[in-house]
mmCIF file of C-alpha atoms and ligand atoms in Angstrom:
data_model
loop_
_atom_site.group_PDB
_atom_site.id
_atom_site.type_symbol
_atom_site.label_atom_id
_atom_site.label_comp_id
_atom_site.label_asym_id
_atom_site.label_seq_id
_atom_site.Cartn_x
_atom_site.Cartn_y
_atom_site.Cartn_z
ATOM 1 C CA MET V 1 -5.742 12.389 -18.189
ATOM 2 C CA PRO V 2 -3.904 11.596 -14.949
ATOM 3 C CA GLU V 3 -0.145 11.511 -15.384
ATOM 4 C CA ALA V 4 0.456 8.236 -13.590
ATOM 5 C CA GLU V 5 -1.412 5.131 -14.602
ATOM 6 C CA LEU V 6 -1.527 1.509 -13.536
ATOM 7 C CA ARG V 7 -2.461 -0.805 -16.382
ATOM 8 C CA VAL V 8 -3.280 -4.284 -15.159
ATOM 9 C CA CYS V 9 -3.651 -7.432 -17.215
ATOM 10 C CA ALA V 10 -5.863 -9.927 -15.366
ATOM 11 C CA LEU V 11 -5.091 -13.454 -16.526
ATOM 12 C CA TYR V 12 -8.118 -15.794 -16.566
ATOM 13 C CA PRO V 13 -10.161 -13.686 -14.107
ATOM 14 C CA ASP V 14 -13.111 -16.090 -14.320
ATOM 15 C CA LEU V 15 -11.244 -19.368 -13.914
ATOM 16 C CA MET V 16 -8.513 -18.281 -11.504
ATOM 17 C CA ASN V 17 -10.534 -16.491 -8.861
ATOM 18 C CA ILE V 18 -10.773 -18.815 -5.891
ATOM 19 C CA TYR V 19 -11.357 -17.058 -2.542
ATOM 20 C CA ALA V 20 -12.456 -13.931 -4.410
ATOM 21 C CA ASP V 21 -8.891 -13.152 -5.416
ATOM 22 C CA ARG V 22 -10.399 -10.633 -7.803
ATOM 23 C CA GLY V 23 -10.720 -8.435 -4.703
ATOM 24 C CA ASN V 24 -7.019 -7.785 -5.170
ATOM 25 C CA LEU V 25 -7.755 -5.938 -8.409
ATOM 26 C CA LEU V 26 -10.599 -4.012 -6.810
ATOM 27 C CA LEU V 27 -8.301 -2.763 -4.081
ATOM 28 C CA LEU V 28 -5.682 -1.653 -6.594
ATOM 29 C CA GLU V 29 -8.355 0.148 -8.568
ATOM 30 C CA ARG V 30 -9.709 1.979 -5.504
ATOM 31 C CA ARG V 31 -6.349 3.003 -4.131
ATOM 32 C CA CYS V 32 -5.360 4.384 -7.523
ATOM 33 C CA ALA V 33 -8.683 6.187 -8.006
ATOM 34 C CA TRP V 34 -8.565 7.778 -4.542
ATOM 35 C CA ARG V 35 -5.205 9.273 -5.470
ATOM 36 C CA GLY V 36 -6.069 10.374 -8.990
ATOM 37 C CA ILE V 37 -3.863 7.685 -10.517
ATOM 38 C CA GLY V 38 -5.278 6.238 -13.737
ATOM 39 C CA PHE V 39 -6.248 2.577 -13.659
ATOM 40 C CA SER V 40 -7.250 0.105 -16.308
ATOM 41 C CA VAL V 41 -7.718 -3.631 -16.295
ATOM 42 C CA THR V 42 -7.688 -5.867 -19.351
ATOM 43 C CA ALA V 43 -8.820 -9.462 -19.052
ATOM 44 C CA ALA V 44 -6.961 -12.178 -20.945
ATOM 45 C CA GLY V 45 -8.754 -15.505 -21.095
ATOM 46 C CA LEU V 46 -8.152 -18.859 -22.745
ATOM 47 C CA GLY V 47 -6.666 -18.525 -26.223
ATOM 48 C CA GLU V 48 -6.105 -14.770 -25.956
ATOM 49 C CA ALA V 49 -2.668 -13.358 -26.655
ATOM 50 C CA ILE V 50 -1.225 -10.692 -24.358
ATOM 51 C CA ASP V 51 0.855 -7.651 -25.241
ATOM 52 C CA PRO V 52 3.886 -7.452 -22.932
ATOM 53 C CA GLY V 53 4.275 -3.715 -23.513
ATOM 54 C CA ALA V 54 0.661 -2.759 -22.844
ATOM 55 C CA HIS V 55 0.507 -3.505 -19.096
ATOM 56 C CA ASP V 56 2.427 -2.661 -15.946
ATOM 57 C CA LEU V 57 1.196 -5.541 -13.790
ATOM 58 C CA PHE V 58 0.157 -9.041 -14.810
ATOM 59 C CA TYR V 59 -2.043 -10.767 -12.256
ATOM 60 C CA LEU V 60 -2.880 -14.462 -11.941
ATOM 61 C CA GLY V 61 -5.067 -15.656 -9.053
ATOM 62 C CA GLY V 62 -5.675 -19.067 -7.550
ATOM 63 C CA GLY V 63 -7.867 -21.872 -8.784
ATOM 64 C CA GLN V 64 -9.191 -25.377 -8.332
ATOM 65 C CA ASP V 65 -6.978 -28.042 -9.879
ATOM 66 C CA ARG V 66 -9.422 -28.605 -12.762
ATOM 67 C CA ASP V 67 -9.584 -24.934 -13.816
ATOM 68 C CA GLN V 68 -5.927 -24.481 -13.101
ATOM 69 C CA LEU V 69 -5.030 -27.261 -15.561
ATOM 70 C CA LEU V 70 -6.910 -25.526 -18.391
ATOM 71 C CA CYS V 71 -5.100 -22.289 -17.637
ATOM 72 C CA ALA V 72 -1.711 -23.963 -17.269
ATOM 73 C CA GLN V 73 -1.857 -25.398 -20.765
ATOM 74 C CA ASP V 74 -3.087 -22.148 -22.264
ATOM 75 C CA LEU V 75 -0.571 -20.059 -20.362
ATOM 76 C CA VAL V 76 2.301 -22.090 -21.738
ATOM 77 C CA GLU V 77 0.918 -22.202 -25.275
ATOM 78 C CA THR V 78 -0.294 -18.644 -25.767
ATOM 79 C CA LYS V 79 1.209 -16.386 -23.106
ATOM 80 C CA ARG V 80 4.577 -17.700 -21.952
ATOM 81 C CA GLU V 81 6.768 -15.679 -24.304
ATOM 82 C CA ALA V 82 4.929 -12.436 -23.652
ATOM 83 C CA LEU V 83 5.192 -12.949 -19.892
ATOM 84 C CA HIS V 84 8.922 -13.549 -20.159
ATOM 85 C CA ALA V 85 9.290 -10.421 -22.291
ATOM 86 C CA ALA V 86 7.284 -8.401 -19.780
ATOM 87 C CA ALA V 87 9.297 -9.667 -16.810
ATOM 88 C CA ALA V 88 12.581 -9.025 -18.639
ATOM 89 C CA ASP V 89 11.371 -5.465 -19.217
ATOM 90 C CA GLY V 90 10.839 -4.972 -15.468
ATOM 91 C CA LYS V 91 7.054 -5.343 -15.465
ATOM 92 C CA LEU V 92 5.365 -6.781 -12.384
ATOM 93 C CA VAL V 93 3.928 -10.281 -12.406
ATOM 94 C CA LEU V 94 1.952 -11.324 -9.326
ATOM 95 C CA GLY V 95 0.729 -14.892 -8.883
ATOM 96 C CA VAL V 96 -1.427 -16.032 -5.969
ATOM 97 C CA CYS V 97 -1.578 -19.702 -4.961
ATOM 98 C CA GLY V 98 -2.474 -21.644 -8.131
ATOM 99 C CA GLY V 99 -1.170 -18.632 -10.054
ATOM 100 C CA TYR V 100 2.055 -18.729 -8.071
ATOM 101 C CA GLN V 101 2.494 -22.427 -8.837
ATOM 102 C CA LEU V 102 2.165 -21.726 -12.572
ATOM 103 C CA LEU V 103 4.826 -18.998 -12.538
ATOM 104 C CA GLY V 104 7.362 -21.732 -11.810
ATOM 105 C CA HIS V 105 7.970 -25.006 -13.608
ATOM 106 C CA GLY V 106 4.497 -26.262 -12.845
ATOM 107 C CA TYR V 107 2.394 -28.191 -10.368
ATOM 108 C CA GLY V 108 2.565 -31.952 -10.657
ATOM 109 C CA GLU V 109 1.735 -32.767 -14.281
ATOM 110 C CA MET V 110 0.623 -29.205 -14.981
ATOM 111 C CA PRO V 111 3.170 -27.146 -16.894
ATOM 112 C CA GLY V 112 4.297 -23.711 -15.741
ATOM 113 C CA VAL V 113 5.835 -20.776 -17.553
ATOM 114 C CA GLY V 114 9.226 -20.968 -15.815
ATOM 115 C CA LEU V 115 9.526 -17.294 -14.888
ATOM 116 C CA VAL V 116 11.063 -18.415 -11.605
ATOM 117 C CA ASP V 117 12.955 -21.556 -10.624
ATOM 118 C CA VAL V 118 10.199 -22.993 -8.475
ATOM 119 C CA ARG V 119 8.640 -26.437 -8.570
ATOM 120 C CA THR V 120 5.414 -27.646 -6.967
ATOM 121 C CA VAL V 121 4.519 -31.248 -6.252
ATOM 122 C CA ARG V 122 1.422 -32.915 -4.865
ATOM 123 C CA GLU V 123 2.587 -35.153 -2.035
ATOM 124 C CA ASP V 124 0.565 -37.522 0.054
ATOM 125 C CA GLY V 125 -0.565 -35.724 3.114
ATOM 126 C CA PRO V 126 -3.110 -33.137 4.069
ATOM 127 C CA ARG V 127 -3.749 -29.913 2.238
ATOM 128 C CA LEU V 128 -1.976 -26.999 3.866
ATOM 129 C CA ILE V 129 -4.814 -24.888 5.166
ATOM 130 C CA GLY V 130 -5.084 -22.060 7.653
ATOM 131 C CA ASN V 131 -4.227 -18.525 8.588
ATOM 132 C CA VAL V 132 -0.709 -17.492 7.733
ATOM 133 C CA ALA V 133 1.612 -14.579 8.378
ATOM 134 C CA ILE V 134 5.022 -13.926 6.888
ATOM 135 C CA GLU V 135 7.745 -11.361 7.351
ATOM 136 C CA VAL V 136 8.938 -9.674 4.186
ATOM 137 C CA GLU V 137 12.242 -7.839 4.020
ATOM 138 C CA LEU V 138 11.983 -4.898 1.631
ATOM 139 C CA GLU V 139 14.732 -3.392 -0.531
ATOM 140 C CA ASP V 140 15.687 -0.840 2.137
ATOM 141 C CA GLY V 141 16.129 -3.562 4.769
ATOM 142 C CA SER V 142 12.901 -2.745 6.623
ATOM 143 C CA THR V 143 10.506 -5.587 7.373
ATOM 144 C CA ARG V 144 6.729 -5.768 7.009
ATOM 145 C CA VAL V 145 4.160 -8.454 7.716
ATOM 146 C CA LEU V 146 1.821 -9.968 5.160
ATOM 147 C CA ALA V 147 -1.129 -11.822 6.674
ATOM 148 C CA GLY V 148 -3.675 -13.993 4.939
ATOM 149 C CA PHE V 149 -5.106 -17.444 4.453
ATOM 150 C CA GLU V 150 -3.691 -20.443 2.626
ATOM 151 C CA ASN V 151 -5.263 -23.573 1.196
ATOM 152 C CA HIS V 152 -3.094 -25.607 -1.139
ATOM 153 C CA GLY V 153 -2.394 -29.227 -1.864
ATOM 154 C CA GLY V 154 0.849 -28.409 -3.642
ATOM 155 C CA ARG V 155 4.205 -28.195 -1.892
ATOM 156 C CA THR V 156 6.550 -25.703 -3.479
ATOM 157 C CA SER V 157 10.329 -25.662 -3.383
ATOM 158 C CA LEU V 158 12.669 -22.951 -4.602
ATOM 159 C CA GLY V 159 15.719 -23.562 -6.765
ATOM 160 C CA PRO V 160 19.100 -22.591 -5.303
ATOM 161 C CA GLY V 161 19.181 -19.112 -6.852
ATOM 162 C CA GLU V 162 15.704 -18.048 -5.751
ATOM 163 C CA ARG V 163 14.730 -16.060 -2.684
ATOM 164 C CA PRO V 164 11.415 -16.474 -0.932
ATOM 165 C CA LEU V 165 8.977 -13.604 -0.591
ATOM 166 C CA GLY V 166 9.075 -13.993 3.157
ATOM 167 C CA ARG V 167 9.831 -15.959 6.271
ATOM 168 C CA VAL V 168 6.925 -17.845 7.819
ATOM 169 C CA LEU V 169 5.854 -16.408 11.188
ATOM 170 C CA ALA V 170 2.751 -18.595 11.436
ATOM 171 C CA GLY V 171 1.155 -21.118 9.111
ATOM 172 C CA HIS V 172 2.634 -23.463 6.503
ATOM 173 C CA GLY V 173 4.086 -21.416 3.667
ATOM 174 C CA ASN V 174 5.645 -23.046 0.616
ATOM 175 C CA ASP V 175 5.800 -26.603 1.893
ATOM 176 C CA GLY V 176 5.056 -26.679 5.619
ATOM 177 C CA ARG V 177 8.683 -27.232 6.619
ATOM 178 C CA SER V 178 11.184 -24.895 4.942
ATOM 179 C CA GLY V 179 10.030 -21.815 6.840
ATOM 180 C CA PHE V 180 9.784 -19.959 3.528
ATOM 181 C CA GLU V 181 6.778 -18.508 1.784
ATOM 182 C CA GLY V 182 6.447 -17.422 -1.823
ATOM 183 C CA VAL V 183 9.095 -16.285 -4.242
ATOM 184 C CA TRP V 184 10.363 -12.867 -5.252
ATOM 185 C CA ARG V 185 12.682 -12.243 -8.138
ATOM 186 C CA ASP V 186 12.808 -8.649 -9.444
ATOM 187 C CA GLY V 187 9.219 -7.873 -10.483
ATOM 188 C CA VAL V 188 7.988 -11.462 -10.317
ATOM 189 C CA ILE V 189 6.223 -12.320 -7.071
ATOM 190 C CA GLY V 190 4.404 -15.493 -6.102
ATOM 191 C CA THR V 191 2.629 -16.185 -2.830
ATOM 192 C CA TYR V 192 0.159 -18.619 -1.321
ATOM 193 C CA LEU V 193 -1.626 -15.866 0.586
ATOM 194 C CA HIS V 194 -5.296 -15.401 -0.173
ATOM 195 C CA GLY V 195 -7.482 -13.217 1.933
ATOM 196 C CA PRO V 196 -7.693 -11.737 -0.602
ATOM 197 C CA LEU V 197 -4.087 -10.701 -0.197
ATOM 198 C CA LEU V 198 -4.230 -6.979 -0.922
ATOM 199 C CA PRO V 199 -7.322 -5.871 1.049
ATOM 200 C CA LYS V 200 -5.710 -7.376 4.158
ATOM 201 C CA ASN V 201 -2.307 -5.899 3.355
ATOM 202 C CA ALA V 202 -2.879 -2.450 1.896
ATOM 203 C CA TRP V 203 0.784 -1.568 2.383
ATOM 204 C CA PHE V 204 1.667 -4.271 -0.125
ATOM 205 C CA ALA V 205 -0.855 -2.925 -2.640
ATOM 206 C CA ASP V 206 0.810 0.482 -2.333
ATOM 207 C CA TRP V 207 4.231 -1.058 -2.717
ATOM 208 C CA LEU V 208 3.057 -2.643 -5.983
ATOM 209 C CA ILE V 209 1.430 0.599 -7.168
ATOM 210 C CA GLY V 210 4.615 2.510 -6.419
ATOM 211 C CA LYS V 211 6.765 0.038 -8.285
ATOM 212 C CA ALA V 212 4.412 -0.209 -11.255
ATOM 213 C CA THR V 213 3.947 3.553 -11.692
ATOM 214 C CA GLY V 214 7.426 4.652 -10.669
ATOM 215 C CA MET V 215 5.925 6.944 -8.007
ATOM 216 C CA THR V 216 8.339 6.985 -5.087
ATOM 217 C CA THR V 217 5.859 8.483 -2.641
ATOM 218 C CA LEU V 218 2.130 7.924 -2.741
ATOM 219 C CA PRO V 219 -0.310 10.363 -1.128
ATOM 220 C CA PRO V 220 -1.513 8.808 2.159
ATOM 221 C CA LEU V 221 -5.074 7.509 2.456
ATOM 222 C CA ASP V 222 -7.384 7.006 5.423
ATOM 223 C CA ASP V 223 -6.567 3.362 6.118
ATOM 224 C CA THR V 224 -8.610 2.913 9.291
ATOM 225 C CA LEU V 225 -10.555 -0.042 7.848
ATOM 226 C CA GLU V 226 -7.583 -1.523 6.010
ATOM 227 C CA ASP V 227 -5.451 -1.357 9.151
ATOM 228 C CA ALA V 228 -8.226 -3.077 11.118
ATOM 229 C CA ALA V 229 -8.411 -5.852 8.490
ATOM 230 C CA HIS V 230 -4.647 -6.274 8.650
ATOM 231 C CA ARG V 231 -4.632 -6.444 12.454
ATOM 232 C CA SER V 232 -7.455 -8.946 12.421
ATOM 233 C CA ALA V 233 -5.591 -11.161 9.910
ATOM 234 C CA ARG V 234 -2.440 -10.977 12.044
ATOM 235 C CA ARG V 235 -4.403 -11.905 15.141
ATOM 236 C CA ALA V 236 -6.099 -14.787 13.322
ATOM 237 C CA ALA V 237 -2.658 -16.126 12.437
ATOM 238 C CA GLY V 238 -1.576 -15.699 16.045
ATOM 239 C CA VAL V 239 1.296 -13.279 15.522
ATOM 240 C CA ASP V 240 -0.111 -10.488 17.743
HETATM 241 N N1 LIG T 1 -5.043 -26.123 -6.882
HETATM 242 C C1 LIG T 1 -3.858 -25.674 -6.221
HETATM 243 C C2 LIG T 1 -3.514 -26.515 -4.985
HETATM 244 O O1 LIG T 1 -4.364 -27.130 -4.396
HETATM 245 C C3 LIG T 1 -3.996 -24.214 -5.852
HETATM 246 C C4 LIG T 1 -5.114 -23.968 -4.880
HETATM 247 C C5 LIG T 1 -5.417 -22.513 -4.704
HETATM 248 O O2 LIG T 1 -5.228 -21.691 -5.583
HETATM 249 N N2 LIG T 1 -5.956 -22.189 -3.535
HETATM 250 O O3 LIG T 1 -2.363 -26.570 -4.582
#
């Protein structure tokens, strides 16, 4: 048995998997396996309860409005308390796009679980679509770039006590005007970036693995392909 292990709970992997967001889990699995870190993923679908103590990272991807509505209702009815317990215990919760919207108070009429003080509305106006890059300031004050693709009708605003995940370098971000993208409070992270997010930003996958396993340094990997994907995503967004 490896000493370190990353236990992921994938919420609604079939319904909330727009833009192949499941690729995020695949990348986590590979990067753990290549380093001899244990990895397991448990799917939790509609009607299924989740155990807040049994996982290190809870993952919720993006979805079409119709699928997202089904998940929103179920999330609030069967999983909200466990997610709050997990977040209070320092577990990681990562939401991408539709998943991000549901971590807050909801999206339009759809309820959210209220893990963060974030609200999403559907305004008149075009969907916010395109390549996007943001600058994230990490705990030690260093900054890194996340690059990806966004496609959302919702406009998200943060409550006064919340901090965004990053500052928009290119693209729309939360609402197309605030200059902010995503939310980050302790272990709870929401972002609009698809790509999928982690294959284009392997550094962020490692940051999550480090946080979830408590490993302060991770053995380096040959990231030639990952670095190329990251550069290409940055170039597509126009930041290089
Ligand atoms: N349905 C949501 C919206 O349009 C989320 C879309 C997504 O996950 N890409 O805002």
